[in-house]
Amino acid sequence: MWRKLFVVHIFLFITLSLFNVTCSFKTPKTPEFETEINLPISNEKFLMSDLADDEKFLYADANNEFGFIIEGDIDTTKVENALKFNDPIADRGAFYIGAFRIASPETLRDSNLSLAGFWGAASGLNGQRVPVPPFDFSLGAGKVKSNTFPEFVTLTIDSGFVLIGLTNNLGIPLGLPLTLVLKDSNSQTNQTQEIARFDYDTPIQNGETIFKLADLSQKTISNRLFTELIGHSDGTGTEQLTIDTETQRLVITLGITELLAKRATARIPRLKLYREDWLKLTDEANQISMNSARFKKCNLKLKVVSHLTMSTDFNLIFKHIFDDQGKPFSTKLRLTNNEIINLEEDLSGWYLKADETLGELNPQIQIVAEGITDSSGSEILTVTFKDSIVVDARLENVEMDFVRGSINRLRVDVDPKVQKVDFDQEIPQVKFRNTKLQVEINNRIAFPLELNLSFSGRKKSGQTEIYEFRNKVIESARLLPNQTEPEEVTTILTLSNDEQFDRLVNLIPDEITIRGGVLLGQYGKIGQVSRTDYIYGKFAFKAPFEYSFNDTTIAFDTTYIQIKPEGWEIPAPKNIDHSISAKMTNEITSTTLKAVIENKLPVSADIIFRFDTSASKVFSDSRCAIERIVNVKSGIVGKDGFVEKAVLDSISFTLDEKEFDLFKNSESQPKIVILGVKLGFKGTKGEYYKIMADDYLHIKQSFLSFLYPVKNDD
């Protein structure tokens, strides 16, 4: 490649490359004369763009730019295993009984308070008609029968009411002041406490019933309650009352209603449990929020512990995880007291559609716990509102086939790749500047991407240079409404005028290692990605031919000429370019090489012609049979450094008689003469030269001119 590159590069393709032997004879005017025989060598125009078509390490583009290029591929990288949660999604839910409803005890009725209990004199006047004078009364413990509730022993009430009813059948009014105190006599603690106090603001007339309601919230009571009644009666005044100690009584009714207990030692009915819990679907490490997904892998691990005294039928429903029929995942369990149950379910292939009530960036799934306990029957059990069923739920080994949601900078690594750079031959010592890096990424991931690549160049000698191509934004693939697969989008990134990258290109590496990856997603952006989504691309190191170089000589090409003996009929080997009769060469009197060259390249060059029968001598530094050096002028370079006008140059040199003896052959076997061309360039001494795609070297005329004597018998 570089031979051609520099030939065209530094202006001369190889002046002697082919002998397409066609002859033109001047018409003889006398029986004996010399005629000039011209053997054309080449008449071609070598465009830089044509050269780029033939050489994989050269390029020419539509902008007329021409230069050196190293290209490579960025292999297809799929999201695949990156679409996973590194940590389990875990939650602990304690499904408490909470305040529980128990059956209200039966209403108690106490009718043992006779008139004699209020007015002691009545006991000796039974059946008599007498006036009843005003009196005060105080009926306390021991005077009112304790009321036993057989349904419970103790209750700590979350909410509930006590309803006290007083029905006055005493025959006299109960006047003011009048107070009823409800007290608790706990046989277990031997303590007495006031539960409720009722102050009446109107008298209770004979035959009248008055009800009073008191709040029992947050009170603890036993099943032994009694009342204290303190008050005054105005009696009958001047009227008389027939005393009847059997029928003249005060009736007290006591009922507890709308009862929710926080703690109960009681006969426990069947209790219902219901609670909703929420599991946040965010991986804090990778900051993935799943709004919807399909699990490729997922293990649901459940640990269920019952702290209830009754056996329970328990049902867990994950309302936002469902199978391909749309049925939510659920599990039914039968739990006994203090039983521990461990479950593991494979949710591979199940779907998820999160609740977005809190917004797209806060997806959650709802876990519903439903349960119903057995009743204790006639057995007295103790139950508290803190009794619970504790559930540990963990989603482990979570990998998704696809996810719709928010992903913030999830890393997807590009597999490291070593790109070999195989040049055809040794590269001359050149120095490029204003190099360019072009990276083309094809993206089928419907999220914004940030590209980070490292290019590490290495020569066989061990020299290395590294360039970091970082923080480059890649356009998101397009996911149109009602589409399940995004449309691939191509992003082209370019870099220029970077000294570090110049150093990498000027290394002219023998191999390039590409490493890196992409950061997928951006916080707050909702998108969709699947395991099969991918990126791939290619890169190009471009060095427009704006370069400097040191003194350089390169070999360009060879031409093999066979001088065959007279009468030789054996066809020439394939490597022979031209076959000439020894009869002709033995009689030629003069040989001149002539060429007219049009040059639109910015540098002049020495063209070194070397002839010998030994190929090793032709391109070595040793002496050879014939060596001639001619110089070709450069094109006219404008102020911008580009060639603005081509120049025409003529070259010519003649072989002397001794030199031409190389072309003579008196042997019986063919003789092979090898023409080799070297190109020599003077160093630019730090100056940079520019070549464009439409620059060229045009060999308009080039030929070997022979003088051949024509005799009477020829």
XYZ file of C-alpha atoms in Angstrom:
714
model
C 0.000 0.000 0.000
C 2.578 2.496 1.071
C 4.573 2.115 -2.081
C 1.569 3.202 -4.070
C 0.610 5.746 -1.482
C 3.931 7.506 -1.600
C 4.250 7.184 -5.304
C 1.039 9.013 -5.730
C 1.531 10.759 -2.503
C 4.757 12.248 -3.225
C 3.978 12.539 -6.828
C 5.116 9.853 -9.008
C 3.547 6.535 -9.526
C 6.382 4.521 -10.972
C 7.538 5.701 -14.210
C 8.546 2.374 -15.607
C 6.010 -0.275 -14.681
C 4.806 -1.957 -17.791
C 6.114 -2.550 -21.248
C 3.047 -2.822 -23.388
C 5.084 -3.317 -26.496
C 3.641 -1.555 -29.465
C 6.009 -0.200 -32.112
C 5.852 2.681 -34.498
C 8.436 2.905 -37.311
C 9.447 5.914 -39.237
C 9.287 5.167 -42.934
C 12.822 4.515 -44.263
C 13.957 6.770 -46.995
C 17.142 4.971 -47.987
C 18.153 1.331 -48.194
C 20.162 1.774 -44.941
C 19.070 4.064 -42.144
C 18.253 4.285 -38.400
C 14.661 4.373 -37.250
C 13.266 5.393 -33.821
C 11.225 2.733 -32.092
C 9.091 3.979 -29.165
C 7.896 1.421 -26.604
C 5.135 3.046 -24.468
C 5.437 2.363 -20.769
C 2.357 4.089 -19.341
C -0.232 6.735 -20.090
C -2.469 6.826 -17.040
C -3.946 9.292 -14.569
C -3.666 8.231 -10.958
C -6.271 9.975 -8.757
C -5.952 9.817 -5.013
C -9.614 8.768 -4.836
C -8.838 5.829 -7.168
C -5.968 4.833 -4.947
C -8.281 4.907 -1.921
C -10.621 2.492 -3.700
C -7.786 -0.010 -4.029
C -6.217 0.337 -0.575
C -8.134 -0.421 2.629
C -5.967 1.973 4.656
C -6.752 4.979 2.465
C -9.983 6.886 2.126
C -11.546 9.601 -0.005
C -14.857 11.144 0.893
C -17.486 13.369 -0.696
C -15.836 16.441 0.812
C -12.701 15.800 -1.242
C -10.828 14.700 1.880
C -8.170 12.072 1.361
C -6.033 10.327 3.870
C -4.973 7.423 5.996
C -7.649 5.391 7.782
C -7.899 2.543 10.260
C -11.393 1.101 10.548
C -12.914 -1.437 12.877
C -16.175 -2.761 14.219
C -17.776 -2.357 17.608
C -19.345 -5.763 18.031
C -23.023 -6.174 18.790
C -23.642 -5.816 22.507
C -26.996 -6.904 23.916
C -28.482 -5.711 27.175
C -28.975 -9.326 28.330
C -27.733 -9.965 31.868
C -27.413 -6.279 32.686
C -31.188 -6.186 32.989
C -31.286 -7.490 36.523
C -31.507 -6.413 40.142
C -28.249 -6.909 41.988
C -29.996 -6.899 45.357
C -33.226 -8.610 46.409
C -36.428 -6.598 46.540
C -37.430 -7.261 50.126
C -40.181 -6.243 52.501
C -41.453 -7.342 55.909
C -45.108 -6.970 56.633
C -46.678 -7.647 60.003
C -50.344 -8.243 59.430
C -51.746 -7.395 62.870
C -55.139 -8.347 64.169
C -55.496 -4.789 65.339
C -58.562 -3.741 67.282
C -60.920 -6.655 66.948
C -64.646 -6.900 67.376
C -65.998 -9.310 69.876
C -69.616 -10.049 70.628
C -71.183 -7.621 73.071
C -72.163 -9.304 76.324
C -75.840 -9.729 77.089
C -77.476 -6.734 78.762
C -77.696 -7.199 82.528
C -80.823 -6.256 84.485
C -80.760 -5.631 88.217
C -84.127 -5.119 89.908
C -83.119 -5.839 93.510
C -83.147 -2.216 94.711
C -86.415 -1.888 96.634
C -87.842 1.212 98.255
C -86.609 -0.094 101.600
C -83.056 0.078 100.277
C -83.462 3.794 99.710
C -85.719 4.687 102.687
C -85.092 2.262 105.503
C -88.396 3.054 107.268
C -90.321 1.421 104.408
C -89.394 -2.055 105.574
C -91.692 -1.654 108.649
C -94.559 0.029 106.793
C -95.300 -2.563 104.149
C -99.005 -2.356 103.188
C -99.581 0.959 104.982
C -100.492 4.228 103.357
C -98.174 6.951 104.602
C -96.484 10.120 103.418
C -92.787 9.685 102.486
C -90.592 12.490 103.785
C -87.540 13.893 101.876
C -84.378 11.838 102.362
C -80.770 11.371 101.018
C -79.438 8.000 99.985
C -76.066 6.376 99.164
C -76.138 2.859 97.816
C -72.567 1.547 97.491
C -70.594 -1.693 97.289
C -72.338 -4.494 99.056
C -75.718 -2.802 98.570
C -75.658 -3.342 94.757
C -75.137 -6.849 93.456
C -71.962 -7.391 91.365
C -72.803 -8.257 87.751
C -70.819 -11.080 86.215
C -70.341 -11.231 82.406
C -69.621 -14.874 81.608
C -68.374 -14.034 78.053
C -65.075 -12.517 79.173
C -62.674 -12.204 82.055
C -61.002 -8.903 81.143
C -61.239 -6.505 78.228
C -59.025 -3.651 77.147
C -61.365 -1.667 75.006
C -60.260 0.202 71.894
C -63.731 1.625 71.400
C -67.132 0.899 72.846
C -69.865 2.260 75.030
C -71.676 1.360 78.207
C -75.396 2.071 78.285
C -76.959 2.530 81.750
C -80.725 2.587 82.136
C -82.579 3.635 85.335
C -86.293 2.770 85.552
C -87.977 4.357 88.581
C -90.780 2.151 89.982
C -90.229 3.287 93.585
C -93.477 5.276 93.784
C -91.511 8.427 94.608
C -89.334 10.661 92.386
C -85.543 10.526 92.531
C -84.520 14.146 92.727
C -81.337 16.091 92.457
C -78.516 15.759 93.020
C -78.351 12.258 91.530
C -75.145 10.449 90.520
C -74.503 6.876 89.369
C -70.927 5.562 89.393
C -69.980 2.385 87.477
C -67.076 0.573 89.092
C -64.988 -2.482 88.358
C -64.088 -4.998 91.027
C -61.329 -7.105 89.523
C -61.145 -10.371 91.399
C -57.744 -11.124 89.889
C -56.088 -7.904 91.008
C -58.336 -7.158 94.045
C -58.483 -3.593 92.845
C -61.504 -1.382 92.397
C -61.641 1.373 89.838
C -64.165 3.803 88.528
C -65.243 3.038 84.995
C -67.867 5.724 84.360
C -69.783 8.431 86.261
C -73.266 9.639 85.335
C -74.553 12.922 86.759
C -78.288 13.452 86.167
C -79.543 16.950 85.527
C -83.263 16.244 85.866
C -85.208 14.250 88.462
C -86.422 10.779 87.505
C -90.169 10.702 88.091
C -91.980 7.624 89.209
C -92.582 5.368 86.214
C -89.911 7.135 84.117
C -86.828 5.500 82.496
C -83.691 7.474 81.653
C -80.715 6.084 79.728
C -77.159 7.391 79.957
C -74.261 6.507 77.580
C -70.542 6.541 78.502
C -67.470 6.026 76.327
C -65.289 3.090 77.397
C -62.486 3.741 74.873
C -59.017 2.818 76.178
C -60.426 1.413 79.430
C -59.701 -1.976 80.870
C -62.578 -3.754 82.591
C -63.213 -7.095 84.185
C -66.371 -9.126 84.117
C -67.378 -7.920 87.631
C -68.966 -4.485 87.507
C -71.118 -2.792 90.126
C -72.800 0.548 90.587
C -72.913 3.163 93.291
C -75.980 5.425 93.429
C -75.903 8.658 95.439
C -78.704 11.181 95.560
C -81.758 12.797 97.149
C -85.532 12.334 97.012
C -88.193 14.897 97.927
C -90.524 12.056 98.987
C -94.285 12.416 98.471
C -94.750 15.697 100.222
C -98.306 15.890 101.678
C -99.499 12.963 99.599
C -99.534 9.466 100.931
C -98.073 6.333 99.355
C -99.123 2.756 99.961
C -95.917 0.975 100.772
C -95.216 -2.251 98.760
C -91.632 -3.373 99.221
C -92.022 -6.138 96.597
C -93.114 -4.011 93.666
C -91.658 -0.634 94.524
C -88.200 -1.010 93.113
C -85.467 0.738 90.995
C -84.420 -1.317 87.911
C -80.860 -0.839 86.558
C -79.938 -2.172 83.086
C -76.306 -2.389 81.977
C -75.176 -3.077 78.411
C -71.831 -2.821 76.578
C -72.230 -2.028 72.856
C -70.169 -1.489 69.680
C -67.238 -3.206 71.294
C -63.769 -3.240 69.689
C -61.126 -4.743 71.907
C -57.380 -4.202 71.998
C -56.910 -7.074 74.379
C -59.336 -9.675 75.551
C -59.306 -12.707 77.767
C -62.571 -13.998 76.557
C -64.474 -16.316 74.344
C -63.044 -15.230 70.967
C -65.277 -15.354 67.905
C -63.978 -15.901 64.359
C -61.866 -12.871 63.532
C -61.267 -11.478 60.066
C -57.901 -10.061 59.040
C -57.415 -7.748 56.109
C -54.501 -5.515 55.327
C -52.845 -3.998 52.280
C -49.114 -3.493 52.080
C -46.993 -1.953 49.342
C -43.648 -3.118 47.980
C -41.530 -0.512 46.217
C -40.115 -1.770 42.924
C -36.808 0.052 42.913
C -33.288 -1.311 42.946
C -31.378 1.346 44.858
C -28.011 0.160 43.501
C -28.922 0.319 39.822
C -31.796 2.759 40.288
C -34.191 0.702 38.210
C -37.848 1.410 38.753
C -40.112 -1.218 37.203
C -43.449 0.046 35.963
C -44.022 -3.101 33.962
C -41.862 -6.097 33.233
C -41.713 -9.767 32.385
C -39.507 -11.863 34.604
C -36.936 -14.045 32.898
C -35.900 -15.247 36.319
C -37.418 -14.465 39.689
C -37.680 -16.374 42.934
C -40.341 -15.268 45.376
C -39.398 -16.310 48.885
C -41.990 -16.096 51.647
C -41.513 -16.654 55.349
C -44.828 -16.638 57.206
C -44.964 -16.745 61.013
C -48.264 -16.834 62.916
C -48.376 -15.208 66.346
C -52.089 -15.852 66.780
C -53.541 -18.102 69.462
C -56.130 -19.455 67.032
C -55.539 -21.409 63.867
C -56.027 -19.267 60.782
C -56.850 -19.657 57.105
C -54.489 -17.128 55.487
C -54.316 -15.904 51.916
C -51.615 -13.677 50.345
C -52.357 -11.970 47.020
C -49.734 -10.091 44.963
C -52.203 -8.017 42.987
C -49.730 -6.650 40.406
C -47.864 -9.867 39.579
C -49.847 -12.071 37.207
C -49.498 -14.958 34.775
C -50.072 -14.867 31.042
C -53.803 -15.338 31.683
C -53.930 -12.229 33.860
C -54.432 -14.139 37.107
C -52.668 -12.530 40.106
C -50.235 -14.615 42.084
C -51.659 -15.853 45.402
C -50.984 -18.502 47.992
C -53.314 -20.029 50.599
C -52.005 -21.279 53.936
C -53.363 -22.934 57.072
C -51.500 -21.526 60.067
C -51.377 -22.648 63.667
C -50.043 -20.715 66.648
C -46.323 -19.849 66.349
C -46.002 -21.917 63.186
C -43.300 -20.921 60.682
C -43.855 -21.677 56.991
C -41.197 -21.098 54.309
C -42.272 -20.996 50.685
C -40.374 -20.463 47.444
C -42.138 -19.839 44.152
C -40.610 -19.604 40.682
C -42.055 -16.529 38.956
C -40.081 -16.985 35.723
C -42.311 -15.959 32.850
C -44.722 -14.010 35.076
C -45.627 -10.418 34.362
C -45.617 -7.311 36.466
C -47.694 -4.175 36.091
C -47.065 -1.805 38.949
C -49.397 0.652 40.579
C -48.426 4.200 39.568
C -50.639 6.094 41.992
C -47.561 7.798 43.439
C -46.249 8.588 39.957
C -44.308 6.776 37.250
C -41.067 7.152 39.200
C -42.506 5.461 42.304
C -43.954 2.166 41.103
C -45.283 -0.253 43.742
C -47.002 -3.583 43.944
C -49.788 -4.243 46.390
C -49.723 -7.233 48.722
C -53.109 -8.077 50.190
C -53.380 -10.293 53.264
C -56.718 -11.902 54.024
C -57.358 -14.243 56.901
C -60.052 -15.650 59.135
C -59.366 -17.301 62.472
C -61.127 -20.157 64.118
C -63.343 -19.216 67.077
C -62.394 -20.323 70.557
C -65.873 -21.698 71.213
C -66.502 -21.874 74.939
C -62.780 -21.725 75.676
C -61.397 -18.550 77.184
C -58.330 -17.308 75.248
C -56.240 -14.195 75.431
C -55.898 -12.141 72.265
C -54.263 -8.736 71.766
C -54.366 -6.247 68.945
C -50.622 -6.778 68.467
C -51.069 -10.442 67.684
C -50.033 -10.802 64.082
C -49.010 -12.850 61.138
C -45.571 -11.698 59.997
C -44.666 -12.099 56.331
C -41.161 -11.670 54.922
C -41.391 -11.352 51.128
C -38.287 -11.297 48.928
C -37.919 -11.175 45.171
C -34.490 -12.678 44.498
C -32.383 -13.372 41.385
C -34.516 -10.913 39.474
C -33.738 -10.798 35.763
C -36.132 -9.303 33.274
C -36.939 -10.048 29.667
C -38.114 -6.471 29.357
C -38.692 -3.504 31.618
C -40.702 -0.363 31.178
C -39.852 2.268 33.729
C -37.058 4.537 34.811
C -33.463 3.366 34.544
C -30.672 5.617 35.701
C -27.209 4.903 34.279
C -27.367 1.113 34.175
C -23.992 -0.102 32.901
C -23.887 -2.385 29.872
C -20.333 -3.467 29.054
C -18.994 -3.905 25.538
C -16.947 -7.071 25.293
C -13.255 -6.150 24.859
C -12.089 -6.646 21.304
C -8.622 -6.694 19.762
C -8.603 -5.303 16.223
C -5.555 -6.371 14.208
C -4.147 -3.790 11.803
C -2.346 -5.694 9.061
C -0.423 -3.389 6.758
C 0.880 -4.694 3.456
C 4.421 -3.537 4.199
C 6.458 -1.313 6.451
C 4.981 2.137 7.032
C 7.271 5.102 6.328
C 8.027 7.551 9.090
C 5.293 10.136 8.742
C 3.622 12.423 11.245
C -0.050 13.329 11.040
C -1.926 16.163 12.657
C -5.583 17.207 12.805
C -6.550 13.546 13.008
C -10.176 12.580 13.378
C -12.095 9.903 15.246
C -15.486 8.908 13.928
C -17.708 6.541 15.913
C -21.007 5.346 14.504
C -23.388 3.708 16.973
C -26.594 1.952 15.980
C -28.939 1.836 18.954
C -32.068 -0.257 19.461
C -32.524 0.653 23.115
C -35.370 3.045 23.830
C -33.394 4.970 26.435
C -30.774 7.700 26.159
C -27.281 6.227 26.339
C -23.941 7.589 27.448
C -21.060 6.013 25.524
C -17.640 5.465 27.067
C -14.938 3.776 24.992
C -11.220 3.260 25.389
C -8.986 2.775 22.336
C -5.602 1.287 23.182
C -3.075 1.101 20.340
C -0.035 -1.140 20.513
C 2.896 -1.754 18.219
C 4.741 -5.026 17.976
C 7.701 -3.276 19.570
C 5.614 -2.757 22.696
C 4.889 0.970 22.306
C 1.370 1.928 23.361
C -0.947 4.913 23.302
C -4.443 5.134 24.811
C -7.312 7.436 24.013
C -10.430 7.693 26.190
C -13.619 8.589 24.328
C -16.026 9.422 27.141
C -19.393 10.869 28.111
C -20.848 10.856 24.604
C -24.623 11.010 24.302
C -26.280 8.416 22.055
C -29.774 9.107 20.766
C -32.534 6.883 22.104
C -34.193 4.383 19.792
C -37.724 5.320 18.767
C -40.610 3.457 20.359
C -43.807 4.607 18.713
C -47.262 4.135 20.240
C -48.559 0.577 19.938
C -45.090 -0.671 18.995
C -43.502 -3.522 20.948
C -40.057 -3.220 19.356
C -38.151 0.072 19.075
C -36.780 1.354 15.778
C -33.014 1.417 15.465
C -31.433 4.867 15.454
C -27.923 5.761 14.275
C -25.762 8.355 15.998
C -22.492 9.536 14.455
C -19.935 11.072 16.792
C -16.800 12.851 15.637
C -13.672 14.102 17.335
C -10.916 16.285 15.905
C -8.031 18.468 17.025
C -7.101 16.322 19.997
C -3.389 15.964 20.678
C -3.749 12.672 22.557
C -5.655 11.133 19.684
C -3.007 12.499 17.282
C -0.428 10.541 19.284
C -2.472 7.356 19.023
C -2.810 7.632 15.242
C 0.846 8.582 14.762
C 1.783 5.413 16.606
C 0.362 3.597 13.543
C -0.528 0.658 15.795
C -0.387 -2.990 14.821
C -3.423 -3.707 16.980
C -6.170 -1.707 18.672
C -8.050 -2.910 21.757
C -11.540 -1.493 22.266
C -13.054 -1.560 25.747
C -15.891 0.242 27.469
C -19.641 0.267 27.458
C -22.709 2.417 27.783
C -24.620 3.860 30.704
C -28.258 3.231 29.997
C -31.049 5.572 30.980
C -31.416 8.883 32.726
C -33.143 9.664 35.992
C -36.681 10.827 35.434
C -36.901 9.427 31.903
C -39.406 6.639 31.301
C -38.526 4.167 28.608
C -38.532 0.497 27.667
C -35.681 -1.958 27.255
C -35.523 -5.689 26.635
C -32.746 -8.265 26.945
C -32.520 -8.549 23.170
C -32.077 -4.819 22.612
C -28.592 -3.997 21.418
C -26.045 -1.551 20.197
C -23.376 -2.063 17.576
C -21.268 0.164 15.455
C -17.962 0.927 13.901
C -15.108 3.337 14.306
C -12.619 5.004 12.038
C -9.287 6.660 12.770
C -8.838 9.210 10.019
C -5.697 11.134 9.240
C -6.262 13.581 6.380
C -3.036 13.827 4.472
C -1.745 16.829 6.228
C 1.555 15.484 7.422
C 5.254 15.933 7.750
C 7.971 13.324 7.292
C 11.728 12.760 7.418
C 13.982 11.841 4.489
C 12.388 8.725 3.051
C 13.186 6.314 0.251
C 10.752 3.557 -0.643
C 10.689 0.808 -3.228
C 7.788 1.116 -5.610
C 7.576 -1.575 -8.294
C 9.500 -3.859 -10.651
C 9.288 -4.727 -14.333
C 10.711 -7.998 -15.662
C 12.018 -7.969 -19.258
C 13.021 -11.189 -20.973
C 15.732 -10.976 -23.692
C 15.133 -14.183 -25.607
C 17.613 -15.811 -28.024
C 16.781 -15.857 -31.687
C 14.411 -18.692 -32.486
C 13.284 -19.151 -28.870
C 9.667 -20.284 -28.995
C 8.971 -21.230 -25.389
C 6.372 -18.863 -23.865
C 7.697 -16.497 -21.218
C 6.890 -17.265 -17.556
C 3.947 -15.463 -15.944
C 6.163 -13.075 -14.008
C 7.696 -11.719 -17.211
C 6.181 -8.390 -18.240
C 7.807 -8.133 -21.687
C 9.735 -10.429 -23.966
C 12.116 -8.860 -26.556
C 14.209 -10.555 -29.187
C 17.959 -10.543 -28.542
C 18.452 -9.918 -32.317
C 16.828 -6.495 -31.815
C 18.607 -5.543 -28.580
C 21.982 -6.667 -29.911
C 21.716 -4.159 -32.767
C 20.086 -1.135 -31.056
C 22.433 1.833 -31.173
C 20.776 4.119 -28.565
C 18.157 3.886 -25.816
C 16.459 6.837 -24.097
C 13.765 6.857 -21.394
C 11.320 9.743 -21.869
C 8.267 10.856 -19.909
C 5.921 13.850 -19.586
C 4.286 14.054 -16.143
C 1.513 16.340 -14.891
C 1.774 16.643 -11.135
C -0.911 18.026 -8.784
C 0.805 16.860 -5.618
C 2.459 19.267 -3.169
C 5.965 17.705 -2.962
C 8.729 17.002 -5.451
C 10.381 13.600 -5.534
C 13.486 11.887 -6.817
C 12.625 8.942 -9.046
C 15.425 6.388 -8.955
C 15.598 3.922 -11.836
C 17.727 0.800 -11.227
C 18.438 -1.937 -13.771
C 20.062 -5.273 -13.025
C 19.712 -8.996 -13.586
C 19.504 -9.528 -9.794
C 16.308 -8.582 -7.986
C 18.158 -8.304 -4.667
C 20.463 -5.668 -6.105
C 17.655 -3.656 -7.645
C 16.103 -2.674 -4.296
C 19.102 -2.941 -1.998
C 21.620 -0.211 -1.293
C 24.359 -2.144 -3.124
C 25.633 -1.127 -6.537
C 23.672 -2.294 -9.516
C 24.323 -2.338 -13.266
C 22.443 0.911 -14.025
C 21.143 3.644 -11.703
C 19.671 6.977 -12.799
C 17.960 9.631 -10.684
C 15.558 12.267 -12.027
C 13.553 14.864 -10.082
C 9.873 15.670 -10.528
C 8.659 19.128 -9.524
C 5.764 19.606 -7.095
C 2.442 21.216 -7.935
C 1.916 24.886 -7.128
C 0.795 25.175 -3.512
C -1.556 27.985 -2.493
C -1.661 29.912 0.787
C -4.087 27.428 2.311
C -1.570 24.606 1.862
C -3.457 22.862 -0.923
C -2.198 22.439 -4.490
C -4.012 24.963 -6.596
C -2.361 24.231 -9.941
C -0.677 21.239 -11.528
C 2.705 21.484 -13.301
C 3.994 19.706 -16.366
C 7.453 18.190 -16.164
C 9.505 16.313 -18.768
C 12.187 13.796 -17.888
C 14.668 12.098 -20.177
C 17.890 10.132 -19.856
C 19.921 8.040 -22.306
C 21.821 4.845 -21.550
C 25.402 4.778 -22.706
C 26.771 1.925 -24.777
C 28.225 0.113 -21.795
C 24.989 0.409 -19.840
C 22.952 -0.903 -22.727
C 25.112 -4.024 -22.877
C 22.838 -5.183 -20.032
C 20.053 -5.656 -22.629
C 22.154 -7.754 -25.002
C 22.120 -11.511 -24.931
C 24.432 -13.849 -26.777
C 23.524 -16.883 -24.680
C 21.289 -19.762 -25.695
C 18.954 -19.131 -22.730
C 16.764 -16.109 -22.117
C 18.237 -13.283 -20.062
C 16.064 -11.478 -17.477
C 16.594 -7.734 -16.965
C 14.810 -6.217 -13.952
C 13.797 -2.566 -13.826
C 13.092 -1.307 -10.343
C 11.923 2.134 -9.255
C 12.586 3.827 -5.940
C 11.059 7.064 -4.767
C 13.124 9.402 -2.668
C 11.652 12.277 -0.646
C 13.423 15.002 1.206
C 12.134 15.569 4.736
C 9.642 18.401 5.162
C 11.606 19.842 8.113
C 8.529 20.176 10.271
C 6.281 21.662 7.601
C 2.962 19.969 6.907
C 1.633 19.232 3.428
C -1.952 18.614 2.396
C -3.325 16.202 -0.191
C -6.925 16.075 -1.346
C -8.911 13.309 -2.999
C -8.810 15.005 -6.400
C -5.028 15.477 -6.367
C -3.315 13.334 -8.943
C -0.217 12.342 -10.839
C -0.801 12.047 -14.580
C 1.830 10.260 -16.674
C 0.815 11.695 -20.000
C 3.634 10.141 -22.035
C 6.278 7.633 -21.020
C 8.256 5.318 -23.231
C 11.601 3.827 -24.059
C 12.918 5.245 -27.316
C 15.281 2.922 -29.280
C 17.391 3.808 -32.375
C 17.469 0.708 -34.514
C 19.550 0.426 -37.716
C 17.559 -0.824 -40.684
C 19.635 -2.656 -43.304
C 18.877 -3.747 -46.835
C 17.944 -7.252 -45.792
C 15.766 -6.219 -42.770
